Amino acid sequence: MTLAAHDALIHLMLVAASSDSAMTEKELLRIQALVGRLPVFDGFDKTRLTAVANACADTLNGPGGLDKVLDDAIAALPAKLQDTAYAVAVEVTAVDLHLEQEELRFLEMLRDRLDLDRLTTAAIEAAARARHRRMPG
């Protein structure tokens, strides 16, 4: 079954959030917030979020695992949404301002599969860090 582009973006966010084996409540709330407010999700039926998450888990736990989730998601995305896909994945992993080694490895795997140059991915990463930074105190 071919994924819809909305579902593909959600799958990438879910895998990014769970790449360190523990999806935090902050990460889950960030996914819900992004789906609720980003223009790329206009037209997505938000009541489907749980079903999309379950489908992602089924694929992740099935033959091919993570590689299949990534390959299916990227295949479902129009080329002009590749930077958006990377941005939403980074946004979810950056929510706690500390990336575990597994999260960094997942982002590297995603970067390697997307047709994005290193300058673009570095800019997306720097912007996420800036958005999530807190006042020194």
mmCIF file of N, CA and C in Angstrom:
data_model
loop_
_atom_site.group_PDB
_atom_site.id
_atom_site.type_symbol
_atom_site.label_atom_id
_atom_site.label_comp_id
_atom_site.label_asym_id
_atom_site.label_seq_id
_atom_site.Cartn_x
_atom_site.Cartn_y
_atom_site.Cartn_z
ATOM 1 N N MET A 1 0.837 -1.183 0.000
ATOM 2 C CA MET A 1 0.000 0.000 0.000
ATOM 3 C C MET A 1 0.879 1.242 0.000
ATOM 4 N N THR A 2 0.572 2.181 -0.864
ATOM 5 C CA THR A 2 1.333 3.417 -0.941
ATOM 6 C C THR A 2 0.858 4.387 0.132
ATOM 7 N N LEU A 3 1.820 5.002 0.793
ATOM 8 C CA LEU A 3 1.491 5.984 1.820
ATOM 9 C C LEU A 3 1.054 7.297 1.197
ATOM 10 N N ALA A 4 0.176 8.020 1.891
ATOM 11 C CA ALA A 4 -0.133 9.396 1.528
ATOM 12 C C ALA A 4 1.011 10.258 2.073
ATOM 13 N N ALA A 5 1.238 11.419 1.473
ATOM 14 C CA ALA A 5 2.337 12.297 1.897
ATOM 15 C C ALA A 5 2.189 12.706 3.366
ATOM 16 N N HIS A 6 0.953 13.005 3.804
ATOM 17 C CA HIS A 6 0.749 13.354 5.220
ATOM 18 C C HIS A 6 1.203 12.208 6.118
ATOM 19 N N ASP A 7 0.780 11.002 5.769
ATOM 20 C CA ASP A 7 1.132 9.831 6.568
ATOM 21 C C ASP A 7 2.647 9.637 6.590
ATOM 22 N N ALA A 8 3.287 9.860 5.461
ATOM 23 C CA ALA A 8 4.739 9.704 5.372
ATOM 24 C C ALA A 8 5.452 10.655 6.332
ATOM 25 N N LEU A 9 5.019 11.903 6.368
ATOM 26 C CA LEU A 9 5.630 12.873 7.278
ATOM 27 C C LEU A 9 5.424 12.447 8.737
ATOM 28 N N ILE A 10 4.246 11.965 9.044
ATOM 29 C CA ILE A 10 3.956 11.523 10.410
ATOM 30 C C ILE A 10 4.802 10.302 10.759
ATOM 31 N N HIS A 11 4.943 9.371 9.828
ATOM 32 C CA HIS A 11 5.786 8.197 10.078
ATOM 33 C C HIS A 11 7.212 8.627 10.403
ATOM 34 N N LEU A 12 7.741 9.585 9.650
ATOM 35 C CA LEU A 12 9.110 10.042 9.906
ATOM 36 C C LEU A 12 9.231 10.708 11.265
ATOM 37 N N MET A 13 8.221 11.480 11.666
ATOM 38 C CA MET A 13 8.261 12.103 12.992
ATOM 39 C C MET A 13 8.198 11.045 14.090
ATOM 40 N N LEU A 14 7.342 10.050 13.917
ATOM 41 C CA LEU A 14 7.207 8.998 14.924
ATOM 42 C C LEU A 14 8.493 8.195 15.069
ATOM 43 N N VAL A 15 9.101 7.863 13.954
ATOM 44 C CA VAL A 15 10.354 7.095 14.016
ATOM 45 C C VAL A 15 11.462 7.949 14.621
ATOM 46 N N ALA A 16 11.484 9.235 14.290
ATOM 47 C CA ALA A 16 12.473 10.126 14.900
ATOM 48 C C ALA A 16 12.293 10.164 16.417
ATOM 49 N N ALA A 17 11.051 10.266 16.854
ATOM 50 C CA ALA A 17 10.765 10.346 18.290
ATOM 51 C C ALA A 17 11.106 9.051 19.016
ATOM 52 N N SER A 18 10.920 7.937 18.350
ATOM 53 C CA SER A 18 11.158 6.648 19.015
ATOM 54 C C SER A 18 12.540 6.068 18.712
ATOM 55 N N SER A 19 13.373 6.800 17.999
ATOM 56 C CA SER A 19 14.670 6.259 17.590
ATOM 57 C C SER A 19 15.600 5.985 18.771
ATOM 58 N N ASP A 20 15.375 6.657 19.900
ATOM 59 C CA ASP A 20 16.195 6.383 21.079
ATOM 60 C C ASP A 20 15.507 5.382 22.008
ATOM 61 N N SER A 21 14.520 4.660 21.472
ATOM 62 C CA SER A 21 13.767 3.606 22.162
ATOM 63 C C SER A 21 12.758 4.125 23.184
ATOM 64 N N ALA A 22 12.657 5.431 23.329
ATOM 65 C CA ALA A 22 11.710 5.967 24.308
ATOM 66 C C ALA A 22 11.085 7.244 23.764
ATOM 67 N N MET A 23 9.823 7.170 23.355
ATOM 68 C CA MET A 23 9.127 8.366 22.889
ATOM 69 C C MET A 23 8.610 9.096 24.128
ATOM 70 N N THR A 24 9.104 10.318 24.333
ATOM 71 C CA THR A 24 8.678 11.083 25.501
ATOM 72 C C THR A 24 7.343 11.763 25.244
ATOM 73 N N GLU A 25 6.694 12.142 26.316
ATOM 74 C CA GLU A 25 5.441 12.871 26.175
ATOM 75 C C GLU A 25 5.663 14.179 25.432
ATOM 76 N N LYS A 26 6.811 14.830 25.688
ATOM 77 C CA LYS A 26 7.139 16.075 24.981
ATOM 78 C C LYS A 26 7.187 15.847 23.472
ATOM 79 N N GLU A 27 7.800 14.733 23.069
ATOM 80 C CA GLU A 27 7.904 14.433 21.642
ATOM 81 C C GLU A 27 6.533 14.152 21.046
ATOM 82 N N LEU A 28 5.714 13.399 21.760
ATOM 83 C CA LEU A 28 4.366 13.102 21.274
ATOM 84 C C LEU A 28 3.528 14.375 21.163
ATOM 85 N N LEU A 29 3.620 15.232 22.158
ATOM 86 C CA LEU A 29 2.884 16.501 22.109
ATOM 87 C C LEU A 29 3.385 17.384 20.967
ATOM 88 N N ARG A 30 4.683 17.328 20.694
ATOM 89 C CA ARG A 30 5.230 18.132 19.595
ATOM 90 C C ARG A 30 4.701 17.627 18.260
ATOM 91 N N ILE A 31 4.620 16.306 18.090
ATOM 92 C CA ILE A 31 4.063 15.741 16.857
ATOM 93 C C ILE A 31 2.623 16.206 16.686
ATOM 94 N N GLN A 32 1.825 16.102 17.741
ATOM 95 C CA GLN A 32 0.428 16.537 17.673
ATOM 96 C C GLN A 32 0.340 18.026 17.341
ATOM 97 N N ALA A 33 1.201 18.836 17.945
ATOM 98 C CA ALA A 33 1.192 20.279 17.686
ATOM 99 C C ALA A 33 1.574 20.590 16.237
ATOM 100 N N LEU A 34 2.587 19.900 15.734
ATOM 101 C CA LEU A 34 3.017 20.130 14.351
ATOM 102 C C LEU A 34 1.911 19.741 13.372
ATOM 103 N N VAL A 35 1.274 18.601 13.618
ATOM 104 C CA VAL A 35 0.180 18.165 12.745
ATOM 105 C C VAL A 35 -0.970 19.168 12.826
ATOM 106 N N GLY A 36 -1.172 19.737 13.985
ATOM 107 C CA GLY A 36 -2.267 20.681 14.174
ATOM 108 C C GLY A 36 -2.028 22.058 13.598
ATOM 109 N N ARG A 37 -0.749 22.463 13.453
ATOM 110 C CA ARG A 37 -0.511 23.849 13.051
ATOM 111 C C ARG A 37 0.260 24.080 11.751
ATOM 112 N N LEU A 38 1.013 23.112 11.292
ATOM 113 C CA LEU A 38 1.798 23.348 10.077
ATOM 114 C C LEU A 38 0.913 23.303 8.832
ATOM 115 N N PRO A 39 1.122 24.251 7.918
ATOM 116 C CA PRO A 39 0.314 24.280 6.693
ATOM 117 C C PRO A 39 0.413 23.007 5.860
ATOM 118 N N VAL A 40 1.530 22.296 5.953
ATOM 119 C CA VAL A 40 1.695 21.069 5.165
ATOM 120 C C VAL A 40 0.662 20.010 5.563
ATOM 121 N N PHE A 41 0.110 20.134 6.770
ATOM 122 C CA PHE A 41 -0.888 19.168 7.232
ATOM 123 C C PHE A 41 -2.318 19.638 7.015
ATOM 124 N N ASP A 42 -2.493 20.773 6.320
ATOM 125 C CA ASP A 42 -3.854 21.200 5.971
ATOM 126 C C ASP A 42 -4.520 20.072 5.177
ATOM 127 N N GLY A 43 -5.735 19.745 5.520
ATOM 128 C CA GLY A 43 -6.451 18.685 4.822
ATOM 129 C C GLY A 43 -6.278 17.312 5.439
ATOM 130 N N PHE A 44 -5.347 17.184 6.395
ATOM 131 C CA PHE A 44 -5.169 15.896 7.068
ATOM 132 C C PHE A 44 -6.244 15.751 8.137
ATOM 133 N N ASP A 45 -6.900 14.619 8.158
ATOM 134 C CA ASP A 45 -7.926 14.332 9.163
ATOM 135 C C ASP A 45 -7.216 13.933 10.457
ATOM 136 N N LYS A 46 -7.182 14.855 11.411
ATOM 137 C CA LYS A 46 -6.426 14.651 12.642
ATOM 138 C C LYS A 46 -6.944 13.481 13.480
ATOM 139 N N THR A 47 -8.174 13.062 13.231
ATOM 140 C CA THR A 47 -8.701 11.897 13.960
ATOM 141 C C THR A 47 -8.007 10.615 13.500
ATOM 142 N N ARG A 48 -7.274 10.676 12.377
ATOM 143 C CA ARG A 48 -6.549 9.513 11.855
ATOM 144 C C ARG A 48 -5.159 9.345 12.478
ATOM 145 N N LEU A 49 -4.749 10.287 13.314
ATOM 146 C CA LEU A 49 -3.377 10.267 13.826
ATOM 147 C C LEU A 49 -3.036 8.942 14.525
ATOM 148 N N THR A 50 -3.929 8.434 15.339
ATOM 149 C CA THR A 50 -3.670 7.163 16.032
ATOM 150 C C THR A 50 -3.554 6.014 15.032
ATOM 151 N N ALA A 51 -4.428 5.984 14.038
ATOM 152 C CA ALA A 51 -4.375 4.923 13.027
ATOM 153 C C ALA A 51 -3.067 4.996 12.230
ATOM 154 N N VAL A 52 -2.634 6.203 11.903
ATOM 155 C CA VAL A 52 -1.379 6.379 11.166
ATOM 156 C C VAL A 52 -0.208 5.908 12.033
ATOM 157 N N ALA A 53 -0.247 6.241 13.326
ATOM 158 C CA ALA A 53 0.811 5.815 14.246
ATOM 159 C C ALA A 53 0.846 4.291 14.353
ATOM 160 N N ASN A 54 -0.324 3.666 14.422
ATOM 161 C CA ASN A 54 -0.384 2.204 14.505
ATOM 162 C C ASN A 54 0.148 1.553 13.233
ATOM 163 N N ALA A 55 -0.176 2.134 12.080
ATOM 164 C CA ALA A 55 0.334 1.605 10.808
ATOM 165 C C ALA A 55 1.856 1.722 10.755
ATOM 166 N N CYS A 56 2.389 2.819 11.267
ATOM 167 C CA CYS A 56 3.838 3.007 11.319
ATOM 168 C C CYS A 56 4.475 1.933 12.200
ATOM 169 N N ALA A 57 3.885 1.697 13.364
ATOM 170 C CA ALA A 57 4.413 0.674 14.283
ATOM 171 C C ALA A 57 4.369 -0.701 13.637
ATOM 172 N N ASP A 58 3.286 -1.006 12.927
ATOM 173 C CA ASP A 58 3.171 -2.304 12.253
ATOM 174 C C ASP A 58 4.281 -2.480 11.219
ATOM 175 N N THR A 59 4.528 -1.435 10.438
ATOM 176 C CA THR A 59 5.589 -1.508 9.424
ATOM 177 C C THR A 59 6.955 -1.635 10.083
ATOM 178 N N LEU A 60 7.163 -0.860 11.127
ATOM 179 C CA LEU A 60 8.442 -0.876 11.847
ATOM 180 C C LEU A 60 8.737 -2.252 12.427
ATOM 181 N N ASN A 61 7.701 -2.919 12.910
ATOM 182 C CA ASN A 61 7.866 -4.242 13.521
ATOM 183 C C ASN A 61 7.796 -5.386 12.505
ATOM 184 N N GLY A 62 7.533 -5.062 11.250
ATOM 185 C CA GLY A 62 7.413 -6.083 10.215
ATOM 186 C C GLY A 62 8.709 -6.304 9.475
ATOM 187 N N PRO A 63 8.642 -7.092 8.381
ATOM 188 C CA PRO A 63 9.838 -7.342 7.568
ATOM 189 C C PRO A 63 10.365 -6.023 6.987
ATOM 190 N N GLY A 64 11.660 -5.827 7.092
ATOM 191 C CA GLY A 64 12.259 -4.605 6.564
ATOM 192 C C GLY A 64 12.411 -3.530 7.612
ATOM 193 N N GLY A 65 11.547 -3.530 8.614
ATOM 194 C CA GLY A 65 11.670 -2.626 9.755
ATOM 195 C C GLY A 65 11.882 -1.168 9.398
ATOM 196 N N LEU A 66 12.892 -0.591 10.010
ATOM 197 C CA LEU A 66 13.186 0.835 9.848
ATOM 198 C C LEU A 66 13.460 1.196 8.393
ATOM 199 N N ASP A 67 14.215 0.358 7.697
ATOM 200 C CA ASP A 67 14.515 0.653 6.287
ATOM 201 C C ASP A 67 13.230 0.753 5.469
ATOM 202 N N LYS A 68 12.284 -0.123 5.715
ATOM 203 C CA LYS A 68 11.017 -0.090 4.981
ATOM 204 C C LYS A 68 10.231 1.173 5.313
ATOM 205 N N VAL A 69 10.181 1.550 6.587
ATOM 206 C CA VAL A 69 9.478 2.777 6.969
ATOM 207 C C VAL A 69 10.086 3.968 6.236
ATOM 208 N N LEU A 70 11.409 4.066 6.270
ATOM 209 C CA LEU A 70 12.085 5.194 5.614
ATOM 210 C C LEU A 70 11.861 5.173 4.104
ATOM 211 N N ASP A 71 12.063 4.031 3.488
ATOM 212 C CA ASP A 71 11.920 3.934 2.033
ATOM 213 C C ASP A 71 10.492 4.249 1.590
ATOM 214 N N ASP A 72 9.503 3.689 2.304
ATOM 215 C CA ASP A 72 8.098 3.951 1.951
ATOM 216 C C ASP A 72 7.744 5.420 2.138
ATOM 217 N N ALA A 73 8.199 6.004 3.245
ATOM 218 C CA ALA A 73 7.883 7.403 3.526
ATOM 219 C C ALA A 73 8.503 8.320 2.471
ATOM 220 N N ILE A 74 9.752 8.107 2.170
ATOM 221 C CA ILE A 74 10.423 8.981 1.205
ATOM 222 C C ILE A 74 9.828 8.811 -0.195
ATOM 223 N N ALA A 75 9.459 7.587 -0.540
ATOM 224 C CA ALA A 75 8.835 7.341 -1.847
ATOM 225 C C ALA A 75 7.492 8.055 -1.960
ATOM 226 N N ALA A 76 6.811 8.252 -0.846
ATOM 227 C CA ALA A 76 5.491 8.884 -0.862
ATOM 228 C C ALA A 76 5.562 10.416 -0.902
ATOM 229 N N LEU A 77 6.743 10.969 -0.684
ATOM 230 C CA LEU A 77 6.874 12.426 -0.612
ATOM 231 C C LEU A 77 7.227 13.042 -1.955
ATOM 232 N N PRO A 78 6.525 14.109 -2.330
ATOM 233 C CA PRO A 78 6.979 14.877 -3.495
ATOM 234 C C PRO A 78 8.366 15.459 -3.188
ATOM 235 N N ALA A 79 9.179 15.635 -4.194
ATOM 236 C CA ALA A 79 10.545 16.140 -4.003
ATOM 237 C C ALA A 79 10.570 17.443 -3.215
ATOM 238 N N LYS A 80 9.587 18.312 -3.454
ATOM 239 C CA LYS A 80 9.609 19.611 -2.773
ATOM 240 C C LYS A 80 9.293 19.504 -1.279
ATOM 241 N N LEU A 81 8.891 18.321 -0.800
ATOM 242 C CA LEU A 81 8.642 18.140 0.637
ATOM 243 C C LEU A 81 9.791 17.423 1.356
ATOM 244 N N GLN A 82 10.891 17.174 0.653
ATOM 245 C CA GLN A 82 12.007 16.487 1.306
ATOM 246 C C GLN A 82 12.610 17.332 2.419
ATOM 247 N N ASP A 83 12.760 18.641 2.188
ATOM 248 C CA ASP A 83 13.286 19.488 3.262
ATOM 249 C C ASP A 83 12.298 19.579 4.419
ATOM 250 N N THR A 84 11.014 19.581 4.117
ATOM 251 C CA THR A 84 9.984 19.590 5.159
ATOM 252 C C THR A 84 10.067 18.308 5.983
ATOM 253 N N ALA A 85 10.263 17.189 5.333
ATOM 254 C CA ALA A 85 10.375 15.905 6.030
ATOM 255 C C ALA A 85 11.544 15.938 7.011
ATOM 256 N N TYR A 86 12.671 16.441 6.559
ATOM 257 C CA TYR A 86 13.832 16.514 7.447
ATOM 258 C C TYR A 86 13.567 17.498 8.583
ATOM 259 N N ALA A 87 12.928 18.612 8.264
ATOM 260 C CA ALA A 87 12.649 19.633 9.276
ATOM 261 C C ALA A 87 11.723 19.115 10.376
ATOM 262 N N VAL A 88 10.667 18.382 10.009
ATOM 263 C CA VAL A 88 9.754 17.889 11.052
ATOM 264 C C VAL A 88 10.431 16.803 11.899
ATOM 265 N N ALA A 89 11.286 15.994 11.290
ATOM 266 C CA ALA A 89 12.016 14.980 12.055
ATOM 267 C C ALA A 89 12.970 15.651 13.047
ATOM 268 N N VAL A 90 13.679 16.669 12.592
ATOM 269 C CA VAL A 90 14.594 17.405 13.471
ATOM 270 C C VAL A 90 13.806 18.098 14.578
ATOM 271 N N GLU A 91 12.693 18.691 14.223
ATOM 272 C CA GLU A 91 11.862 19.399 15.194
ATOM 273 C C GLU A 91 11.450 18.477 16.350
ATOM 274 N N VAL A 92 11.073 17.267 16.030
ATOM 275 C CA VAL A 92 10.647 16.316 17.057
ATOM 276 C C VAL A 92 11.825 15.883 17.926
ATOM 277 N N THR A 93 12.973 15.623 17.333
ATOM 278 C CA THR A 93 14.120 15.168 18.125
ATOM 279 C C THR A 93 14.718 16.299 18.958
ATOM 280 N N ALA A 94 14.557 17.534 18.517
ATOM 281 C CA ALA A 94 15.163 18.679 19.206
ATOM 282 C C ALA A 94 14.331 19.200 20.364
ATOM 283 N N VAL A 95 13.157 18.658 20.582
ATOM 284 C CA VAL A 95 12.233 19.215 21.559
ATOM 285 C C VAL A 95 12.830 19.275 22.965
ATOM 286 N N ASP A 96 13.704 18.318 23.314
ATOM 287 C CA ASP A 96 14.302 18.351 24.649
ATOM 288 C C ASP A 96 15.735 18.894 24.641
ATOM 289 N N LEU A 97 16.180 19.437 23.513
ATOM 290 C CA LEU A 97 17.502 20.050 23.341
ATOM 291 C C LEU A 97 18.672 19.118 23.623
ATOM 292 N N HIS A 98 18.407 17.835 23.717
ATOM 293 C CA HIS A 98 19.485 16.867 23.889
ATOM 294 C C HIS A 98 19.190 15.665 23.011
ATOM 295 N N LEU A 99 20.047 15.444 22.030
ATOM 296 C CA LEU A 99 19.842 14.317 21.136
ATOM 297 C C LEU A 99 20.707 13.148 21.569
ATOM 298 N N GLU A 100 20.060 12.002 21.721
ATOM 299 C CA GLU A 100 20.787 10.775 22.029
ATOM 300 C C GLU A 100 21.493 10.298 20.770
ATOM 301 N N GLN A 101 22.477 9.428 20.951
ATOM 302 C CA GLN A 101 23.243 8.909 19.819
ATOM 303 C C GLN A 101 22.338 8.258 18.772
ATOM 304 N N GLU A 102 21.300 7.549 19.230
ATOM 305 C CA GLU A 102 20.382 6.883 18.303
ATOM 306 C C GLU A 102 19.597 7.891 17.461
ATOM 307 N N GLU A 103 19.229 9.016 18.075
ATOM 308 C CA GLU A 103 18.504 10.048 17.333
ATOM 309 C C GLU A 103 19.404 10.676 16.274
ATOM 310 N N LEU A 104 20.653 10.909 16.643
ATOM 311 C CA LEU A 104 21.614 11.463 15.680
ATOM 312 C C LEU A 104 21.824 10.486 14.519
ATOM 313 N N ARG A 105 21.889 9.197 14.833
ATOM 314 C CA ARG A 105 22.071 8.178 13.790
ATOM 315 C C ARG A 105 20.853 8.131 12.868
ATOM 316 N N PHE A 106 19.650 8.225 13.452
ATOM 317 C CA PHE A 106 18.444 8.242 12.625
ATOM 318 C C PHE A 106 18.449 9.448 11.687
ATOM 319 N N LEU A 107 18.784 10.618 12.203
ATOM 320 C CA LEU A 107 18.814 11.811 11.353
ATOM 321 C C LEU A 107 19.856 11.664 10.243
ATOM 322 N N GLU A 108 20.972 11.029 10.564
ATOM 323 C CA GLU A 108 21.994 10.767 9.544
ATOM 324 C C GLU A 108 21.449 9.828 8.465
ATOM 325 N N MET A 109 20.747 8.771 8.882
ATOM 326 C CA MET A 109 20.147 7.841 7.916
ATOM 327 C C MET A 109 19.137 8.565 7.029
ATOM 328 N N LEU A 110 18.323 9.418 7.632
ATOM 329 C CA LEU A 110 17.321 10.162 6.874
ATOM 330 C C LEU A 110 17.991 11.116 5.895
ATOM 331 N N ARG A 111 19.004 11.833 6.372
ATOM 332 C CA ARG A 111 19.768 12.754 5.511
ATOM 333 C C ARG A 111 20.339 12.030 4.305
ATOM 334 N N ASP A 112 20.880 10.836 4.549
ATOM 335 C CA ASP A 112 21.509 10.070 3.473
ATOM 336 C C ASP A 112 20.498 9.630 2.410
ATOM 337 N N ARG A 113 19.251 9.464 2.789
ATOM 338 C CA ARG A 113 18.222 8.996 1.846
ATOM 339 C C ARG A 113 17.527 10.151 1.110
ATOM 340 N N LEU A 114 17.549 11.326 1.707
ATOM 341 C CA LEU A 114 16.880 12.476 1.093
ATOM 342 C C LEU A 114 17.822 13.176 0.126
ATOM 343 N N ASP A 115 17.247 13.832 -0.847
ATOM 344 C CA ASP A 115 18.036 14.567 -1.829
ATOM 345 C C ASP A 115 18.219 16.013 -1.356
ATOM 346 N N LEU A 116 18.960 16.155 -0.240
ATOM 347 C CA LEU A 116 19.194 17.475 0.344
ATOM 348 C C LEU A 116 20.692 17.682 0.501
ATOM 349 N N ASP A 117 21.146 18.902 0.255
ATOM 350 C CA ASP A 117 22.571 19.171 0.434
ATOM 351 C C ASP A 117 22.864 19.436 1.911
ATOM 352 N N ARG A 118 24.109 19.311 2.271
ATOM 353 C CA ARG A 118 24.537 19.435 3.673
ATOM 354 C C ARG A 118 24.248 20.830 4.228
ATOM 355 N N LEU A 119 24.340 21.863 3.415
ATOM 356 C CA LEU A 119 24.059 23.225 3.873
ATOM 357 C C LEU A 119 22.593 23.364 4.295
ATOM 358 N N THR A 120 21.703 22.768 3.527
ATOM 359 C CA THR A 120 20.274 22.810 3.853
ATOM 360 C C THR A 120 20.002 22.089 5.158
ATOM 361 N N THR A 121 20.556 20.891 5.321
ATOM 362 C CA THR A 121 20.289 20.139 6.551
ATOM 363 C C THR A 121 20.900 20.842 7.762
ATOM 364 N N ALA A 122 22.079 21.443 7.601
ATOM 365 C CA ALA A 122 22.698 22.173 8.714
ATOM 366 C C ALA A 122 21.853 23.383 9.110
ATOM 367 N N ALA A 123 21.286 24.066 8.130
ATOM 368 C CA ALA A 123 20.434 25.225 8.418
ATOM 369 C C ALA A 123 19.165 24.793 9.166
ATOM 370 N N ILE A 124 18.576 23.676 8.745
ATOM 371 C CA ILE A 124 17.379 23.152 9.420
ATOM 372 C C ILE A 124 17.712 22.805 10.871
ATOM 373 N N GLU A 125 18.858 22.162 11.091
ATOM 374 C CA GLU A 125 19.266 21.782 12.445
ATOM 375 C C GLU A 125 19.526 23.006 13.319
ATOM 376 N N ALA A 126 20.210 24.018 12.767
ATOM 377 C CA ALA A 126 20.496 25.236 13.531
ATOM 378 C C ALA A 126 19.216 25.991 13.869
ATOM 379 N N ALA A 127 18.279 26.034 12.943
ATOM 380 C CA ALA A 127 17.005 26.720 13.187
ATOM 381 C C ALA A 127 16.218 26.020 14.298
ATOM 382 N N ALA A 128 16.231 24.696 14.317
ATOM 383 C CA ALA A 128 15.530 23.958 15.367
ATOM 384 C C ALA A 128 16.156 24.235 16.731
ATOM 385 N N ARG A 129 17.489 24.240 16.779
ATOM 386 C CA ARG A 129 18.151 24.543 18.059
ATOM 387 C C ARG A 129 17.773 25.934 18.538
ATOM 388 N N ALA A 130 17.749 26.891 17.632
ATOM 389 C CA ALA A 130 17.401 28.267 17.996
ATOM 390 C C ALA A 130 15.953 28.372 18.496
ATOM 391 N N ARG A 131 15.045 27.654 17.856
ATOM 392 C CA ARG A 131 13.634 27.706 18.262
ATOM 393 C C ARG A 131 13.392 27.091 19.630
ATOM 394 N N HIS A 132 14.190 26.113 20.005
ATOM 395 C CA HIS A 132 13.949 25.393 21.254
ATOM 396 C C HIS A 132 14.795 25.893 22.422
ATOM 397 N N ARG A 133 15.658 26.854 22.175
ATOM 398 C CA ARG A 133 16.537 27.352 23.219
ATOM 399 C C ARG A 133 15.739 28.098 24.289
ATOM 400 N N ARG A 134 16.188 27.958 25.518
ATOM 401 C CA ARG A 134 15.560 28.650 26.651
ATOM 402 C C ARG A 134 16.446 29.798 27.117
ATOM 403 N N MET A 135 15.853 30.701 27.855
ATOM 404 C CA MET A 135 16.616 31.816 28.440
ATOM 405 C C MET A 135 17.642 31.252 29.415
ATOM 406 N N PRO A 136 18.861 31.799 29.392
ATOM 407 C CA PRO A 136 19.853 31.332 30.369
ATOM 408 C C PRO A 136 19.401 31.736 31.780
ATOM 409 N N GLY A 137 19.681 30.902 32.709
ATOM 410 C CA GLY A 137 19.239 31.260 34.046
ATOM 411 C C GLY A 137 19.823 30.492 35.085
#
